[in-house]
Coordinates of C-alpha atoms in Angstrom, one line a residue:
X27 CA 263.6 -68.3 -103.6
X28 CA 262.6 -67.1 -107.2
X29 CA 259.7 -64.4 -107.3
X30 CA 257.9 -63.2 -110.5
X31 CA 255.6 -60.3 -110.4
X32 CA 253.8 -57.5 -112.3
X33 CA 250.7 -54.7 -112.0
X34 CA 252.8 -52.8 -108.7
X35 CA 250.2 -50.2 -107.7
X36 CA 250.0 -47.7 -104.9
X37 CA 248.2 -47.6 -101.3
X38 CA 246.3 -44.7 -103.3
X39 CA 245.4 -46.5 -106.1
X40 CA 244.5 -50.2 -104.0
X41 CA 242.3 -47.7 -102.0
X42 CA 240.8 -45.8 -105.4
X43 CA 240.1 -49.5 -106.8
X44 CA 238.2 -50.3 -103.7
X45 CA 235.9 -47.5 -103.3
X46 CA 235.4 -48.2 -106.8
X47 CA 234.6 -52.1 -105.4
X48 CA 232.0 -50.4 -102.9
X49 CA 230.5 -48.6 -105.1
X50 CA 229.3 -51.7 -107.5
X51 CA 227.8 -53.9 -104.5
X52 CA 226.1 -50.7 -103.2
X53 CA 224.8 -50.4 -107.3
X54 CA 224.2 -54.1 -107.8
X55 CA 222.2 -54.3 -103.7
X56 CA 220.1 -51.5 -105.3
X57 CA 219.2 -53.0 -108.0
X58 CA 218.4 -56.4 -107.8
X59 CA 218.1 -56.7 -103.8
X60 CA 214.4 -57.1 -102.8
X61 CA 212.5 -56.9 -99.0
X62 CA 211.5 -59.9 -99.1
X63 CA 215.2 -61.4 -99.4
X64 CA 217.1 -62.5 -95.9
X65 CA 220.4 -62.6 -96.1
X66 CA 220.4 -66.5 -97.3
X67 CA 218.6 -65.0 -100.0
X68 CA 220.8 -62.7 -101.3
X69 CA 223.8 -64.6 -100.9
X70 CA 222.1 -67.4 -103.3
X71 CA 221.2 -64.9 -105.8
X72 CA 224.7 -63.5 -106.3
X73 CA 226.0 -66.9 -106.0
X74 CA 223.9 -68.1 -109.1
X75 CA 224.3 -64.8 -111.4
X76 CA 227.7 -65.0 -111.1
X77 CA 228.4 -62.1 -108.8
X78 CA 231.8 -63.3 -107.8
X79 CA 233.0 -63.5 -111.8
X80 CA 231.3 -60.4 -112.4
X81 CA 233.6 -58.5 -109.3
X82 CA 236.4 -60.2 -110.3
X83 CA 236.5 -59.0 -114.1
X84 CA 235.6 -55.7 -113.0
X85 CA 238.3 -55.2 -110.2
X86 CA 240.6 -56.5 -113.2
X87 CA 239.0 -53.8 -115.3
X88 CA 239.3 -50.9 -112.8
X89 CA 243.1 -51.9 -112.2
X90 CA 243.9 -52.0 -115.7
X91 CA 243.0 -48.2 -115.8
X92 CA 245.4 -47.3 -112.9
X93 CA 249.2 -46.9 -114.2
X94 CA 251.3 -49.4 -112.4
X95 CA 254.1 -48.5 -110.3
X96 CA 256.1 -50.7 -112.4
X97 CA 256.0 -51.3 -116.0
X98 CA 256.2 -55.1 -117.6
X99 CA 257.1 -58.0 -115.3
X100 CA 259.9 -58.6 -112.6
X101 CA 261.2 -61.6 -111.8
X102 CA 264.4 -61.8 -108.3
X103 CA 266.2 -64.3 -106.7
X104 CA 266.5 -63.9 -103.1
X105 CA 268.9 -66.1 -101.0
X106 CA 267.0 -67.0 -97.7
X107 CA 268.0 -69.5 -94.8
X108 CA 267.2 -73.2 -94.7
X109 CA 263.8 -73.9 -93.5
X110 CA 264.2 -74.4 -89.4
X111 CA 260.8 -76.4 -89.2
X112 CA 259.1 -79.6 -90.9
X113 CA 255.9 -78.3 -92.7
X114 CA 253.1 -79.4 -90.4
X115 CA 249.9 -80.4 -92.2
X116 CA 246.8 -79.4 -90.3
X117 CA 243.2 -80.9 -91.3
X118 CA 239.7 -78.7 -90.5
X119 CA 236.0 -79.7 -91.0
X120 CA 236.7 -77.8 -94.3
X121 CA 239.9 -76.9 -95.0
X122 CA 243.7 -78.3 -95.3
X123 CA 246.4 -76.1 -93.8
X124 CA 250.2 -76.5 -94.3
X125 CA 252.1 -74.5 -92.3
X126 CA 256.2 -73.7 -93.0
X127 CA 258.4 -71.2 -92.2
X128 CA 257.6 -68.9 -95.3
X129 CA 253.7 -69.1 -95.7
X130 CA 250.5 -70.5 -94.4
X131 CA 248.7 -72.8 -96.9
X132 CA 244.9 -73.3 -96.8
X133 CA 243.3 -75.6 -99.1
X134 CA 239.6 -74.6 -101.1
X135 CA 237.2 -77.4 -100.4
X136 CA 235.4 -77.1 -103.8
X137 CA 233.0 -79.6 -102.4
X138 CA 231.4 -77.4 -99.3
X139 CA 229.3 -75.5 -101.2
X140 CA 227.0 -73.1 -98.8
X141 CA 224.6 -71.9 -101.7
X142 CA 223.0 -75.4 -102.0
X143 CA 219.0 -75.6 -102.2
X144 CA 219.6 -75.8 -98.8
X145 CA 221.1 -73.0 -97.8
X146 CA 220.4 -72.0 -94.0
X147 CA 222.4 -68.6 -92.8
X148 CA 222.4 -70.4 -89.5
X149 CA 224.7 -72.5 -90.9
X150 CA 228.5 -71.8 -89.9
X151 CA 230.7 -71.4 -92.7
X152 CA 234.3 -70.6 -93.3
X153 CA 235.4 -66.7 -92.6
X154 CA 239.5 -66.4 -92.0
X155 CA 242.2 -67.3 -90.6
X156 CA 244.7 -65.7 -87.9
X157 CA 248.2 -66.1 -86.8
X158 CA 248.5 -64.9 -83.2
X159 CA 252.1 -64.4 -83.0
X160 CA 253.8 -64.9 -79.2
X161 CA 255.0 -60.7 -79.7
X162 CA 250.9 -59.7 -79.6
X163 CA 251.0 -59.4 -83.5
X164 CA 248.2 -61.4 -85.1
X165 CA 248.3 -61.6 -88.7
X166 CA 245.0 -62.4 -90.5
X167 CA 243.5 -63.0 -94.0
X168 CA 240.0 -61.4 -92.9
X169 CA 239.5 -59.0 -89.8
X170 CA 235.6 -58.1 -89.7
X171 CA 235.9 -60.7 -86.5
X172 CA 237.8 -58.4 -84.1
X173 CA 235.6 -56.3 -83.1
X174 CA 239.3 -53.7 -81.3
X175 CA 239.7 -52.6 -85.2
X176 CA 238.8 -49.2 -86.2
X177 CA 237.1 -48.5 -89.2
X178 CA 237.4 -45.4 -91.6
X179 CA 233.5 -44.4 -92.1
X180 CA 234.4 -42.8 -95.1
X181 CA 235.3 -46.0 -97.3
X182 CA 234.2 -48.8 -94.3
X183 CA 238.1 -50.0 -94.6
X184 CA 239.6 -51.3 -91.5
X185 CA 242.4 -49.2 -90.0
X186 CA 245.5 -51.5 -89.2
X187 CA 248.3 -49.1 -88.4
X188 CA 249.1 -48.8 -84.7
X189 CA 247.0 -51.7 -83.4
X190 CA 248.5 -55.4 -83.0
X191 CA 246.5 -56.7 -87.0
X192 CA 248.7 -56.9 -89.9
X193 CA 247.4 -58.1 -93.5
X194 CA 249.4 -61.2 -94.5
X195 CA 252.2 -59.4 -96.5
X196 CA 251.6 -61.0 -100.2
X197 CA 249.2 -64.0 -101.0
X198 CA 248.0 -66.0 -104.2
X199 CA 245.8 -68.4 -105.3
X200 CA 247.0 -71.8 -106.8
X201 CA 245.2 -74.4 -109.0
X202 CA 245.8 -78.1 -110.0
X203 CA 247.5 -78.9 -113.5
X204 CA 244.6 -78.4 -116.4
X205 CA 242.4 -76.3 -114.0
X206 CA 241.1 -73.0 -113.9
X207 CA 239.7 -73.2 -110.5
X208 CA 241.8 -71.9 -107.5
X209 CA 242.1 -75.2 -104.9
X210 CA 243.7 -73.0 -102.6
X211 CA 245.6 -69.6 -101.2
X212 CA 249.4 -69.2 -99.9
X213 CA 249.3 -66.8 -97.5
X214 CA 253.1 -65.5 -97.4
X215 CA 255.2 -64.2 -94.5
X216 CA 257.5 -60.6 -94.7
X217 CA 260.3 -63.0 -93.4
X218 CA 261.1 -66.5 -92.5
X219 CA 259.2 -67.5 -89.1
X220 CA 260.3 -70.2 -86.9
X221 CA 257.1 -72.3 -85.7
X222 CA 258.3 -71.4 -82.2
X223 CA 257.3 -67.7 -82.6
X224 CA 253.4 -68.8 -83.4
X225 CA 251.2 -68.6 -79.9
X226 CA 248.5 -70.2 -81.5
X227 CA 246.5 -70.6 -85.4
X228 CA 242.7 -70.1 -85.1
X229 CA 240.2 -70.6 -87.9
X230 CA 237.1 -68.6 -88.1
X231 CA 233.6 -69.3 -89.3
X232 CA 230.3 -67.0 -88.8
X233 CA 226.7 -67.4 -89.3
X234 CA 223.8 -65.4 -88.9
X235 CA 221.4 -65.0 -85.6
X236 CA 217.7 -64.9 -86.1
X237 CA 217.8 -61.5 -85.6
X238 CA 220.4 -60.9 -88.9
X239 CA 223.4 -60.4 -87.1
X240 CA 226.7 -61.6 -88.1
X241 CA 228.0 -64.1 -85.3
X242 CA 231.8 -65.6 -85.1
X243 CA 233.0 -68.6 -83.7
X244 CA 236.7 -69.9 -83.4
X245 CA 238.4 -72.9 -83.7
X246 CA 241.9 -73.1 -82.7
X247 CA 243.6 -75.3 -85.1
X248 CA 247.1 -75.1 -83.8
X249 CA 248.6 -74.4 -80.4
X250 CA 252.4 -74.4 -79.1
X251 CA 252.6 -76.9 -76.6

């Protein structure tokens, strides 16, 4: 396997960038958040002022001040086993997974967009994804659904050491030839993983109640028999 990378950075400066991160939504709710916005609201309005380019440039920006842990760009071979398992291809209301023994694939559907004119916050949409491993480890790309985490009040981060959650270990987005959109995310593994060590792969989606509260349901999308 050949691996390229560059901009290494620190726990401490990942965590520095965030807070950083926090502090713009908190400036940017401030400012252009009104009372008489739900939460459909406000998603629109970031949605169509380009709030998601705007946080990306900026995170770009606040990294490019940090000095990275390595200098330039790396590139390694690293000799790993033949793949034990077939890749299985798994199809969601929403999403395309491919599943190997290195990574989990999940597609972008470019053409669910949830901040349509008729945008309803009752409305599920897509929230993460979670390998429950058959060891009790569940490794997920999002983890504001378990509800067992615990949080660190001072930055709202979610504390994963010593409970069962691990982050997916690297991950990138990847986009067709000629395009600048991503059409999708490898999630990668720390090591090669047989399909038989997987208990289960569940998708989740959330919506909001009439009361404003963030609701979750899942969909398991892939079970050993």
């Amino acid at each position: 396997m050949h691996v390229d990378f560059a901009g290494v950075y620190t726990s401490a400066q990942e965590n520095a960038v965030f807070e950083k991160m926090i502090e713009l939504d908190d400036e940017l709710q401030k400012k252009y958040f009104t009372e008489d916005m739900d939460i459909g609201d406000w998603k629109k309005f970031q949605h169509e002022n380009g709030f998601d380019e705007l946080r990306s440039k900026t995170q770009r920006g606040y990294y490019a001040q940090e000095q990275s842990v390595l200098k330039g760009g790396w590139s390694a071979d690293i000799p790993i086993a033949e793949p034990q398992s077939e890749p299985l291809t798994i199809e969601t209301d929403h999403n395309v997974y491919i599943l190997d023994d290195l990574s989990l694939y999940r597609s972008m559907d470019n053409n669910y967009d949830p901040y349509n004119d008729e945008f309803d916050p009752s409305k599920e949409e897509f929230c993460g994804t979670a390998i429950f491993l058959n060891d009790g480890t569940v490794m997920a790309d999002e983890f504001r659904m378990f509800s067992d985490i615990p949080v660190d009040q001072s930055d709202s981060s979610y504390i994963l050491e010593g409970t069962r959650y691990k982050a997916f270990p690297y991950s990138y987005g990847t986009s067709s030839a000629g395009s600048a959109t991503c059409d999708g995310i490898v999630n990668c593994y720390s090591r090669p993983m047989r399909l038989s060590e997987i208990d289960k792969i569940v998708e989740y989606t959330h919506y909001w109640d009439e009361n404003g509260t963030e609701q979750f349901n899942e969909y398991v999308i892939f079970e050993t028999e």
